[in-house]
Coordinates of C-alpha atoms in Angstrom, one line a residue:
Chain A
M1 CA -33.1 0.9 -20.6
A2 CA -32.7 5.4 -21.4
T3 CA -29.7 6.2 -23.7
Q4 CA -26.6 7.7 -22.9
K5 CA -25.7 10.7 -24.8
L6 CA -22.4 11.4 -23.1
T7 CA -23.1 15.1 -22.1
I8 CA -21.0 18.1 -22.3
S9 CA -19.3 18.3 -19.2
L10 CA -18.4 14.6 -19.0
K11 CA -17.2 14.4 -22.8
A12 CA -14.7 18.0 -21.6
Q13 CA -13.5 15.5 -17.7
I14 CA -12.6 12.7 -20.1
N15 CA -10.9 15.0 -23.3
A16 CA -8.7 16.6 -19.0
I17 CA -7.8 12.8 -18.8
I18 CA -6.1 12.1 -22.1
P19 CA -3.1 15.1 -21.6
R20 CA -2.4 12.5 -18.2
Y21 CA -1.4 9.9 -20.6
V22 CA 1.4 10.0 -23.6
E23 CA -1.4 7.4 -26.1
P24 CA -4.6 9.1 -25.5
R25 CA -5.8 5.1 -25.4
S26 CA -5.0 5.3 -21.1
A27 CA -7.8 7.3 -20.5
V28 CA -10.4 4.3 -21.9
M29 CA -10.1 2.6 -18.1
P30 CA -10.8 6.8 -16.1
A31 CA -12.9 7.6 -18.7
L32 CA -15.4 4.5 -18.6
H33 CA -15.5 4.7 -15.2
L34 CA -16.8 8.1 -15.3
I35 CA -19.0 6.8 -16.9
Q36 CA -20.7 4.1 -14.8
D37 CA -19.5 6.3 -11.8
E38 CA -22.5 8.5 -13.6
F39 CA -25.1 6.2 -15.5
G40 CA -24.3 2.8 -13.3
Y41 CA -23.8 0.7 -16.1
I42 CA -21.9 2.1 -19.4
S43 CA -23.4 0.8 -22.3
R44 CA -22.8 -0.1 -26.1
E45 CA -23.5 4.1 -27.4
A46 CA -21.6 4.8 -24.5
M47 CA -18.4 3.0 -25.3
E48 CA -18.8 4.2 -28.8
E49 CA -19.1 8.0 -28.0
V50 CA -15.1 7.1 -26.0
A51 CA -14.0 5.5 -29.0
T52 CA -14.9 8.2 -30.8
I53 CA -13.0 10.0 -29.0
L54 CA -9.9 8.9 -27.8
G55 CA -9.5 7.6 -31.2
L56 CA -10.0 4.5 -31.3
T57 CA -12.4 1.3 -32.6
P58 CA -15.8 0.9 -30.3
V59 CA -14.2 -2.7 -29.6
Q60 CA -10.9 -2.0 -28.7
V61 CA -12.8 -0.1 -25.8
Y62 CA -16.0 -3.2 -25.5
E63 CA -12.4 -5.6 -24.9
I64 CA -11.8 -3.2 -22.5
A65 CA -14.9 -2.6 -20.1
S66 CA -15.5 -6.8 -21.1
F67 CA -12.0 -7.5 -19.5
Y68 CA -12.2 -5.5 -15.7
H69 CA -14.4 -7.6 -13.5
Q70 CA -15.9 -3.9 -11.7
F71 CA -17.0 -2.4 -15.4
H72 CA -20.5 -3.5 -16.1
T73 CA -22.4 -3.3 -19.8
K74 CA -25.5 -3.7 -18.9
P75 CA -27.6 -2.4 -15.6
I76 CA -27.0 -3.5 -12.2
G77 CA -28.8 -2.9 -8.9
C78 CA -29.2 0.7 -7.1
H79 CA -27.0 -1.2 -4.3
H80 CA -24.5 -3.7 -5.1
L81 CA -23.4 -6.3 -3.1
Q82 CA -20.8 -7.4 -2.9
V83 CA -19.5 -10.5 -0.2
C84 CA -15.4 -11.0 -0.5
I85 CA -15.8 -14.9 -0.6
N86 CA -12.4 -15.7 -0.7
V87 CA -10.1 -18.1 2.3
S88 CA -9.7 -15.4 5.2
C89 CA -13.8 -14.5 4.4
M90 CA -14.9 -17.4 3.6
L91 CA -13.1 -19.1 7.5
L92 CA -15.0 -16.9 8.9
G93 CA -18.3 -17.1 7.8
A94 CA -18.6 -15.5 4.5
E95 CA -20.4 -18.5 2.9
N96 CA -23.6 -17.8 5.6
I97 CA -23.6 -14.2 4.6
V98 CA -24.4 -14.6 0.5
S99 CA -26.2 -17.3 2.1
Q100 CA -28.6 -15.3 4.0
L101 CA -28.9 -12.0 2.0
E102 CA -29.5 -14.7 -1.2
Q103 CA -32.5 -15.5 1.6
S104 CA -33.2 -11.8 2.2
L105 CA -33.6 -10.9 -1.0
N106 CA -35.0 -13.8 -2.3
I107 CA -32.4 -13.7 -5.2
E108 CA -29.6 -15.9 -6.1
S109 CA -25.8 -14.2 -5.8
G110 CA -24.5 -13.0 -9.5
Q111 CA -28.9 -11.5 -9.5
T112 CA -30.8 -8.4 -9.7
T113 CA -34.1 -8.2 -7.6
A114 CA -37.0 -7.2 -9.4
D115 CA -37.4 -4.1 -8.1
G116 CA -33.9 -3.3 -9.1
R117 CA -33.0 -2.0 -5.6
F118 CA -30.3 -4.5 -4.7
T119 CA -27.6 -6.8 -7.3
L120 CA -26.3 -9.1 -4.9
S121 CA -22.4 -10.5 -6.1
A122 CA -19.7 -13.1 -4.4
V123 CA -16.7 -11.5 -5.1
Q124 CA -12.7 -12.2 -4.3
C125 CA -11.3 -11.0 -1.8
L126 CA -11.0 -7.1 -0.7
G127 CA -8.0 -6.6 1.1
S128 CA -9.8 -7.0 4.7
C129 CA -8.3 -9.7 6.0
D130 CA -8.6 -8.6 8.7
T131 CA -11.9 -7.3 9.5
A132 CA -13.4 -10.4 8.1
P133 CA -16.4 -11.3 7.0
V134 CA -16.4 -7.7 4.9
M135 CA -18.5 -7.0 1.9
Q136 CA -18.1 -3.2 0.0
I137 CA -21.7 -1.8 -1.8
N138 CA -20.9 0.3 -4.1
N139 CA -18.4 2.8 -4.5
Q140 CA -18.1 3.4 -0.5
A141 CA -16.0 1.8 2.6
Y142 CA -16.6 -1.2 4.3
C143 CA -19.3 -2.9 6.4
E144 CA -16.7 -5.3 7.8
H145 CA -16.9 -7.6 10.4
L146 CA -19.7 -8.8 9.5
T147 CA -22.7 -10.2 11.7
G148 CA -25.7 -11.4 11.0
Q149 CA -27.9 -8.8 12.4
R150 CA -25.1 -6.0 11.0
V151 CA -26.9 -7.9 7.6
E152 CA -30.2 -7.5 8.6
E153 CA -29.4 -3.4 10.0
I154 CA -27.6 -2.5 6.4
L155 CA -30.0 -3.8 3.8
Q156 CA -32.5 -2.5 6.2
R157 CA -30.9 0.8 5.6
L158 CA -31.1 0.9 2.0
R159 CA -34.0 -0.9 1.5
E160 CA -35.5 2.8 3.7
A161 CA -33.0 4.8 1.3
P162 CA -34.0 6.3 -2.4
M163 CA -33.7 4.7 -5.2
G164 CA -31.4 8.1 -7.1
H165 CA -29.6 5.8 -10.2
R166 CA -26.5 5.8 -8.1
P167 CA -26.9 8.1 -5.1
E168 CA -23.6 7.6 -3.5
A169 CA -21.2 7.2 -7.6
F170 CA -17.7 7.8 -6.8
A171 CA -16.6 12.1 -6.6
G172 CA -12.7 11.5 -6.0
A173 CA -9.4 11.1 -8.7
Q174 CA -10.6 11.4 -11.7
K175 CA -11.9 14.8 -11.1
D176 CA -8.9 15.7 -9.8
Q177 CA -8.6 18.7 -11.3
R178 CA -5.5 20.0 -11.7
E179 CA -4.5 20.3 -15.7
F180 CA -0.8 19.4 -16.6
T181 CA 0.1 17.2 -19.4
V182 CA 2.8 14.6 -19.4
A183 CA 6.0 15.3 -21.0
K184 CA 5.9 13.4 -24.3
Chain B
M1 CA 15.0 -4.0 20.3
F2 CA 13.5 -4.2 17.2
E3 CA 12.0 -0.6 16.4
Q4 CA 9.4 0.2 14.1
T5 CA 9.7 2.3 11.0
L6 CA 7.0 2.1 8.3
L7 CA 4.0 1.8 11.5
K8 CA 5.8 4.7 13.9
N9 CA 2.1 6.8 12.7
I10 CA 0.3 4.8 12.5
N11 CA -2.0 6.4 15.2
T12 CA -1.2 9.7 15.1
E13 CA -3.9 11.5 14.7
N14 CA -4.4 13.9 10.8
Y15 CA -0.9 11.5 9.7
H16 CA -2.7 11.4 6.1
Q17 CA -2.7 15.3 6.2
L18 CA 0.7 16.9 5.3
E19 CA 1.3 19.3 7.8
V20 CA 0.7 16.2 10.3
Y21 CA 3.5 15.0 8.5
R22 CA 5.8 17.7 8.4
T23 CA 5.3 17.8 11.9
G24 CA 6.7 14.7 12.9
G25 CA 9.6 14.8 9.8
G26 CA 8.5 14.4 6.3
Y27 CA 9.6 15.4 3.3
A28 CA 13.7 15.7 5.2
G29 CA 14.1 12.4 2.9
L30 CA 13.6 13.6 -0.6
R31 CA 15.1 16.8 0.5
K32 CA 18.5 14.9 2.3
A33 CA 18.2 13.1 -1.6
L34 CA 18.0 15.6 -3.8
N35 CA 21.1 18.2 -2.2
E36 CA 23.1 15.3 -1.1
Y37 CA 23.0 12.8 -4.0
Q38 CA 23.2 12.4 -7.1
P39 CA 20.9 9.9 -8.9
D40 CA 23.7 7.0 -8.8
Q41 CA 24.9 7.5 -5.1
L42 CA 21.0 6.9 -4.5
I43 CA 20.4 3.6 -6.8
Q44 CA 24.0 2.5 -4.8
L45 CA 22.2 3.9 -1.4
V46 CA 20.0 1.6 -2.1
K47 CA 21.2 -1.5 -3.0
D48 CA 23.4 -1.6 -0.6
S49 CA 20.7 -1.8 2.2
Q50 CA 19.8 -4.8 0.6
L51 CA 16.4 -3.6 0.3
R52 CA 14.0 -7.1 -1.9
G53 CA 10.7 -6.5 -3.0
R54 CA 7.4 -6.1 -1.0
G55 CA 4.9 -7.0 -3.8
G56 CA 5.9 -10.2 -3.9
A57 CA 8.8 -11.9 -5.9
G58 CA 11.1 -9.9 -3.2
F59 CA 13.5 -8.5 -6.3
S60 CA 17.4 -6.8 -4.7
T61 CA 14.7 -3.0 -6.0
G62 CA 18.6 -1.2 -5.9
V63 CA 19.7 -3.6 -8.8
K64 CA 16.5 -3.3 -11.0
W65 CA 16.4 -0.1 -10.9
S66 CA 20.3 0.4 -11.8
F67 CA 18.9 -1.8 -15.0
I68 CA 17.0 1.8 -16.2
P69 CA 19.8 2.1 -18.9
K70 CA 22.0 5.5 -18.7
D71 CA 22.1 6.7 -22.0
S72 CA 18.4 6.2 -23.1
V73 CA 16.5 9.0 -25.5
L74 CA 13.3 7.8 -24.6
P75 CA 11.3 9.1 -21.2
T76 CA 11.5 7.3 -17.2
Y77 CA 8.3 6.0 -15.9
L78 CA 7.8 5.4 -12.2
C79 CA 4.9 2.8 -11.6
C80 CA 3.6 2.8 -7.9
N81 CA 1.5 -0.4 -8.0
A82 CA -0.8 -0.3 -5.9
D83 CA -3.1 -2.7 -6.8
E84 CA -3.0 -4.7 -3.7
S85 CA -4.8 -8.4 -5.1
E86 CA -3.9 -11.8 -3.0
P87 CA -5.6 -12.5 -0.9
G88 CA -4.6 -12.6 3.1
T89 CA -2.5 -9.0 2.3
F90 CA -4.1 -5.8 3.3
K91 CA -0.9 -4.0 4.4
D92 CA 0.0 -1.4 1.3
R93 CA -4.3 -0.3 2.5
L94 CA -3.2 0.4 5.5
L95 CA -0.3 2.8 4.4
I96 CA -1.6 4.8 1.4
E97 CA -5.3 5.5 4.3
K98 CA -3.1 6.2 7.3
D99 CA 0.7 7.4 5.4
P100 CA -0.1 9.1 1.9
H101 CA 2.4 11.0 2.3
G102 CA 5.4 8.4 3.3
L103 CA 4.2 6.9 0.5
I104 CA 4.4 9.9 -2.1
E105 CA 7.9 10.5 -0.6
G106 CA 9.1 7.3 -1.2
I107 CA 7.9 8.1 -5.1
A108 CA 9.6 11.3 -5.2
I109 CA 13.0 10.1 -3.5
S110 CA 12.9 7.6 -6.5
C111 CA 11.7 8.8 -9.3
Y112 CA 15.1 11.4 -8.6
A113 CA 17.2 8.3 -8.4
I114 CA 16.0 7.3 -11.7
G115 CA 15.6 9.9 -13.1
A116 CA 11.5 9.9 -13.5
K117 CA 9.2 12.4 -14.4
I118 CA 6.8 10.9 -14.2
A119 CA 5.0 8.7 -11.3
Y120 CA 1.8 7.7 -11.9
I121 CA 0.3 4.6 -8.8
Y122 CA -2.0 2.2 -10.5
I123 CA -4.0 1.7 -7.7
R124 CA -7.4 -1.2 -7.0
F125 CA -10.1 -0.1 -7.3
E126 CA -12.4 -1.5 -4.2
F127 CA -9.9 1.5 -2.6
I128 CA -12.6 3.9 -2.9
Y129 CA -11.0 5.4 0.2
G130 CA -7.7 4.9 -0.4
T131 CA -8.0 7.3 -3.6
R132 CA -9.2 9.3 -2.3
I133 CA -6.7 9.9 0.8
L134 CA -4.0 9.3 -1.6
Q135 CA -5.4 12.4 -4.3
Q136 CA -5.7 14.8 -1.5
A137 CA -2.4 13.5 -0.4
I138 CA -1.6 15.0 -3.8
D139 CA -2.6 17.8 -3.4
E140 CA -1.4 19.0 -1.1
C141 CA 2.5 18.1 -2.3
Y142 CA 1.8 20.5 -5.7
A143 CA 0.2 23.1 -3.7
Q144 CA 3.2 23.0 -1.2
G145 CA 5.9 22.5 -4.0
L146 CA 6.2 19.0 -3.2
L147 CA 5.8 17.7 -5.9
G148 CA 5.4 19.0 -9.9
K149 CA 8.3 22.1 -10.9
N150 CA 11.2 22.2 -9.4
I151 CA 10.7 20.9 -6.3
L152 CA 12.6 22.0 -3.5
G153 CA 13.5 24.6 -5.7
S154 CA 16.0 21.1 -6.6
G155 CA 15.4 21.9 -10.1
F156 CA 13.5 18.1 -10.5
D157 CA 10.0 17.8 -12.0
L158 CA 7.9 14.9 -10.9
E159 CA 3.6 14.3 -11.8
V160 CA 1.9 12.0 -9.4
I161 CA -0.9 10.8 -11.3
I162 CA -3.6 8.3 -10.1
H163 CA -4.6 5.6 -12.5
R164 CA -7.3 3.1 -11.4
G165 CA -7.9 -0.4 -12.0
A166 CA -11.1 -2.2 -12.4
G167 CA -11.3 -5.5 -11.0
A168 CA -8.4 -7.4 -12.3
Y169 CA -6.2 -9.4 -10.1
I170 CA -4.0 -10.6 -13.1
C171 CA -2.8 -6.5 -12.6
G172 CA -0.5 -6.7 -9.9
E173 CA 1.4 -9.4 -12.2
E174 CA 4.1 -6.2 -13.6
T175 CA 3.8 -6.4 -16.9
A176 CA -0.5 -6.5 -16.7
L177 CA 0.0 -3.6 -14.7
L178 CA 2.0 -1.8 -18.2
E179 CA -1.1 -3.3 -20.7
S180 CA -4.0 -1.6 -18.4
L181 CA -1.8 1.5 -18.2
E182 CA -1.4 1.4 -22.3
G183 CA -5.6 1.1 -22.5
Y184 CA -5.5 -2.4 -23.4
R185 CA -6.9 -5.3 -21.7
G186 CA -4.8 -7.2 -18.0
Q187 CA -3.1 -10.1 -20.2
P188 CA 0.8 -10.4 -18.6
R189 CA 4.3 -9.3 -21.9
L190 CA 6.4 -12.0 -22.6
K191 CA 10.1 -10.8 -20.8
P192 CA 12.9 -10.0 -22.0
P193 CA 12.7 -7.1 -22.3
F194 CA 12.0 -6.0 -18.7
P195 CA 10.1 -3.1 -18.2
A196 CA 13.8 -1.5 -16.5
I197 CA 14.8 -2.2 -20.8
S198 CA 10.7 -1.6 -22.1
G199 CA 8.6 -1.5 -20.0
L200 CA 5.5 1.4 -20.6
Y201 CA 4.9 3.4 -23.3
A202 CA 8.0 0.9 -25.1
S203 CA 10.2 3.3 -22.5
P204 CA 13.0 2.3 -19.3
T205 CA 10.1 1.8 -17.2
I206 CA 10.0 1.3 -12.9
I207 CA 7.5 -1.0 -10.8
N208 CA 7.7 -1.2 -7.1
N209 CA 5.0 -1.9 -4.6
V210 CA 4.0 0.5 -1.9
E211 CA 5.2 -0.8 1.0
T212 CA 8.9 -0.8 -1.6
L213 CA 8.9 2.7 -1.8
A214 CA 7.6 2.9 1.9
C215 CA 10.9 2.7 2.8
I216 CA 13.1 4.4 0.5
P217 CA 12.7 8.1 2.9
H218 CA 13.4 6.0 5.6
I219 CA 16.8 4.5 3.7
V220 CA 18.5 7.9 3.0
L221 CA 17.8 9.4 6.8
R222 CA 19.7 6.6 8.2
G223 CA 21.5 5.2 5.9
A224 CA 21.7 1.4 4.5
Q225 CA 23.3 0.1 7.0
W226 CA 21.2 0.4 9.8
F227 CA 18.1 -1.8 7.4
S228 CA 20.4 -4.0 6.4
D229 CA 21.2 -4.9 10.5
I230 CA 17.8 -5.5 11.4
G231 CA 16.0 -8.5 9.8
S232 CA 17.5 -11.7 7.5
P233 CA 20.9 -10.4 6.3
K234 CA 19.6 -11.8 2.6
G235 CA 16.7 -9.9 2.9
P236 CA 17.1 -7.6 5.9
G237 CA 14.8 -4.3 6.7
P238 CA 11.6 -4.1 9.0
R239 CA 8.2 -6.4 7.2
L240 CA 4.8 -5.7 7.1
Y241 CA 3.1 -8.9 8.3
C242 CA -0.6 -9.5 7.9
L243 CA -2.5 -11.6 9.8
S244 CA -6.1 -12.9 9.3
G245 CA -7.8 -16.3 9.1
M246 CA -8.4 -18.2 12.1
I247 CA -6.9 -15.9 14.9
N248 CA -6.8 -13.7 18.3
K249 CA -5.4 -10.9 16.8
P250 CA -5.4 -10.7 13.1
G251 CA -4.4 -7.4 12.5
V252 CA -0.9 -5.5 10.6
Y253 CA 2.4 -6.4 12.6
E254 CA 5.7 -4.8 11.0
L255 CA 8.2 -6.8 12.2
P256 CA 11.7 -7.8 11.2
T257 CA 12.3 -10.4 8.4
G258 CA 13.8 -13.9 9.4
I259 CA 11.3 -13.9 12.2
P260 CA 10.2 -17.8 12.6
L261 CA 6.4 -18.1 11.5
R262 CA 5.9 -19.8 14.3
E263 CA 6.7 -15.8 16.8
L264 CA 4.4 -14.9 14.2
V265 CA 1.2 -16.5 15.1
E266 CA 1.3 -17.8 18.1
E267 CA 2.4 -14.5 20.3
H268 CA 1.8 -12.4 17.8
G269 CA -1.4 -13.0 16.2
G270 CA -2.4 -14.6 20.1
G271 CA -3.1 -18.1 18.1
A272 CA -6.2 -19.6 16.8
P273 CA -9.5 -18.9 18.7
N274 CA -11.3 -20.5 21.5
G275 CA -8.2 -22.3 22.2
K276 CA -8.3 -24.1 19.3
K277 CA -5.5 -25.6 17.3
I278 CA -3.8 -24.5 15.0
K279 CA -3.8 -26.8 11.6
A280 CA -2.2 -25.3 9.1
V281 CA -0.3 -21.3 8.3
I282 CA -0.6 -19.9 4.6
P283 CA 2.8 -17.7 5.2
G284 CA 3.2 -14.7 0.9
G285 CA -0.4 -15.0 0.0
V286 CA -2.4 -17.5 -1.1
S287 CA 0.0 -18.6 -4.1
A288 CA 2.5 -19.5 -1.0
P289 CA 2.5 -23.0 -0.6
M290 CA -0.1 -24.0 3.0
F291 CA 2.9 -24.4 5.7
A292 CA 1.0 -27.6 8.7
E293 CA 1.6 -27.1 12.1
K294 CA 5.2 -28.9 12.5
D295 CA 6.3 -26.7 10.1
L296 CA 5.8 -23.8 11.5
D297 CA 9.2 -23.3 13.4
I298 CA 10.6 -22.1 9.5
A299 CA 12.1 -18.0 9.3
M300 CA 10.1 -15.3 7.1
D301 CA 12.9 -14.7 5.2
F302 CA 12.9 -14.9 1.5
D303 CA 15.6 -17.9 1.0
A304 CA 14.8 -19.7 3.9
L305 CA 10.6 -20.4 2.9
A306 CA 12.1 -20.6 -1.4
A307 CA 14.2 -23.8 0.2
A308 CA 10.9 -25.4 1.8
G309 CA 9.1 -25.1 -1.6
S310 CA 7.0 -21.6 -0.4
M311 CA 8.3 -17.6 -0.8
F312 CA 6.9 -14.6 1.1
G313 CA 4.9 -13.1 -1.4
S314 CA 3.3 -10.4 -0.4
A315 CA 3.6 -12.1 4.1
G316 CA -0.1 -12.3 4.3
V317 CA -0.2 -14.6 7.2
I318 CA -3.4 -16.8 6.5
V319 CA -4.5 -19.6 9.5
M320 CA -6.5 -22.3 9.5
D321 CA -7.1 -23.4 13.4
E322 CA -8.1 -27.8 13.4
D323 CA -11.8 -27.1 12.4
S324 CA -11.1 -25.5 9.6
C325 CA -11.1 -28.1 6.3
I326 CA -8.3 -28.0 4.0
V327 CA -9.9 -29.0 0.5
K328 CA -13.3 -26.5 1.0
V329 CA -9.6 -23.3 1.7
T330 CA -8.3 -25.7 -1.2
L331 CA -11.4 -25.5 -3.7
S332 CA -11.7 -21.6 -2.3
M333 CA -7.7 -20.8 -3.7
L334 CA -9.0 -22.3 -7.2
E335 CA -12.4 -20.8 -7.4
F336 CA -10.3 -17.4 -7.4
F337 CA -6.9 -18.8 -9.1
H338 CA -9.6 -19.6 -11.7
I339 CA -11.4 -16.0 -12.5
E340 CA -8.7 -14.0 -12.0
S341 CA -6.6 -14.9 -15.0
C342 CA -7.0 -13.8 -17.9
G343 CA -7.1 -16.4 -20.3
K344 CA -3.8 -15.6 -22.2
C345 CA -2.8 -18.4 -21.9
T346 CA -4.8 -22.2 -22.5
P347 CA -2.9 -24.2 -19.5
C348 CA -3.6 -21.2 -16.7
R349 CA -7.6 -20.7 -18.6
E350 CA -8.4 -24.1 -19.3
G351 CA -6.6 -25.7 -17.0
L352 CA -7.0 -24.7 -13.7
G353 CA -11.3 -25.3 -15.6
W354 CA -10.7 -29.1 -14.8
V355 CA -9.0 -28.3 -11.6
L356 CA -11.8 -27.0 -9.8
K357 CA -14.1 -29.3 -11.9
L358 CA -12.3 -32.4 -10.0
L359 CA -12.4 -29.8 -6.8
R360 CA -15.9 -29.3 -6.2
R361 CA -16.7 -33.0 -7.1
I362 CA -15.1 -33.9 -4.0
E363 CA -15.9 -30.9 -1.5
A364 CA -19.3 -32.1 -2.9
G365 CA -18.5 -35.4 -1.1
A366 CA -19.3 -36.1 -5.2
G367 CA -15.6 -37.4 -5.9
K368 CA -13.9 -40.6 -7.3
H369 CA -10.7 -42.9 -7.2
G370 CA -8.3 -41.1 -8.3
D371 CA -9.7 -38.0 -7.8
A372 CA -6.5 -36.8 -6.2
Q373 CA -4.1 -38.3 -8.8
E374 CA -5.2 -36.3 -11.7
L375 CA -5.0 -32.9 -9.6
D376 CA -1.4 -34.1 -9.5
R377 CA -1.7 -34.9 -13.0
L378 CA -2.7 -32.2 -14.5
G379 CA -0.1 -30.5 -11.2
E380 CA 1.6 -31.4 -13.4
A381 CA 0.6 -30.9 -17.1
I382 CA 0.2 -27.3 -16.0
F383 CA 3.5 -25.5 -13.5
G384 CA 6.2 -24.6 -15.2
N385 CA 4.0 -23.9 -18.8
C386 CA 1.9 -21.2 -18.1
F387 CA 3.1 -18.1 -19.7
C388 CA 3.1 -16.2 -15.7
A389 CA 3.2 -16.7 -12.1
L390 CA -0.5 -17.2 -11.5
G391 CA -1.0 -20.6 -13.1
D392 CA 2.3 -21.2 -11.0
G393 CA 1.2 -19.8 -8.2
A394 CA -1.8 -21.7 -7.5
I395 CA -0.4 -24.9 -8.9
M396 CA 1.8 -23.9 -5.9
A397 CA -1.0 -23.4 -3.6
L398 CA -2.2 -27.3 -4.7
R399 CA 0.7 -28.6 -4.2
G400 CA 1.0 -26.9 -0.8
A401 CA -2.7 -28.4 0.3
L402 CA -2.7 -31.9 -1.1
G403 CA 1.0 -32.0 0.1
N404 CA 0.9 -31.5 3.9
F405 CA -3.3 -33.0 3.5
R406 CA -3.2 -35.6 1.6
D407 CA -5.9 -37.4 4.0
E408 CA -8.9 -35.0 4.0
F409 CA -8.3 -35.5 0.1
D410 CA -9.2 -38.8 0.4
Y411 CA -11.1 -38.6 3.6
H412 CA -13.1 -36.3 0.8
I413 CA -13.3 -39.2 -2.2
A414 CA -14.2 -41.9 0.4
K415 CA -16.6 -40.7 2.6
G416 CA -18.2 -38.4 0.3
H417 CA -18.3 -36.7 3.5
C418 CA -16.4 -33.5 4.7
P419 CA -15.0 -34.2 8.0
F420 CA -15.2 -31.2 9.8
K421 CA -18.6 -30.2 8.5
T422 CA -21.9 -31.9 7.1
E423 CA -23.8 -29.9 5.0
S424 CA -21.2 -29.4 1.6
I425 CA -20.9 -25.5 -0.2
V426 CA -21.3 -24.1 -2.5
L427 CA -17.9 -21.7 -3.1
H428 CA -19.3 -21.0 -6.7
R429 CA -20.6 -18.2 -6.7
T430 CA -21.0 -15.9 -9.1
R431 CA -20.7 -12.0 -9.8
A432 CA -22.7 -9.9 -11.7
T433 CA -21.1 -9.6 -14.3
G434 CA -22.2 -8.0 -18.3

């Protein structure tokens, strides 16, 4: 497992977030998002560094990382397939999608393929019930109206894709460069 | 004749861009609010409109705003609740992705009304695309003097900051949202004090839903009377209904409050696919107890739905047809509530686990005589004893199913299989965690 030493750039990005809040502690979630975007998951040493930056104890960072479903404290696959199994998707056959992926990838949901390419998760409502069944891959736009054939096509494309460690890290809101300090 | 308001321009090309939004009259509401209204007058205007919250609880927006203390030395905050996670709900995502400036304009007017200089938009993690669109829109506003210092030359300052969630349904509960925003686990706070008195950083805070805020510019431009004349007298206005499940035309529909649920699903939604009959409908997200088909003539109105033992909630309407297994739907809902329980209080954390074990067993065909009664007993032990509405919502959902479709539970228990499908399912799949 590679070490997660926060780069100067990453530390600078975290520090730039702090002034957006009255309390530095509020920056813990944005900081963890930045780290996960960079490394794919959040290691113990990264949490310790975040704690130092924000003036918290390591456990105060760990309790955040462990509470929220979307923070990963262990490495996950390069392509994280998250299939919604809530009511509307379930009514429209989400179980078949999950079963198909489990068979095709030869893993159960919650597991990662031996080559580290895929992690499969059954997740709760993604908020796209009108286009059920729905799946989200990493931080990308939703794959909607899933059918067996579409799932196979998606898997084929992902199998051929290069295995970067996080090829599509989200470069968006948290990298907003505006500088301002909130009135305290 | 009802005229679309919130979705009027939703299909206009590039409507998410400031220039296009302004061409269509955008930010005229903000200009009018800043030029023609004192903050107190705006609060009165929103009170007069009788706008009620679109997130779930349906509380009067103007009344909520008026709870902000007038003499507070602490800053006031606005939090926009964009953590849309109630299963069956996908209206806020549409507004954010297609009409982000409508939301920002609503936020700006609301902040002016309540005296807030900082607004946080708490957006759910999965809305990656929406977050990007919203951030671009915010950046455009700063560049054009619509956010930041001295907005439109009025002397009013406002910072709008996006805060991304990380996958927790409970953060849609307003005090859990505040905890999360402060950098804690998303667990609800005891009320009172209510957030309007002591919210974010122990300061006066208003938390409003995306759709609620998106109504504000229209109320400013067209008046309280215009708004209160639409739909139900005691909860008026346009409403975004989300239709999904076994329905021919799923999607977001803007219609007045008060329309009959039957009209919504049969006429607008086109009924169930393949000529099947509708069996049941959830009217307001999974926390709102389902109605059997015979009860669909009810008005989609806050008070009428509450009187019938359900709720308007988030207007997430999920349709089940005659082949849908209610036991399986109930299991799916309870899996959800159990996973999303924050763990703070015992009735919800432990109780829902017991409920779930029984439901899994019944659904798998291994239910025992008395299991349905045991579900009733657990419901009584949990309902009303939870720290927040999550556990109660789970039991309401359970009771809606047990009350209307007891025979399906009894059939599963007596016969050991599902009358709708022979195979048993395993819904308790897991997500990658750790």
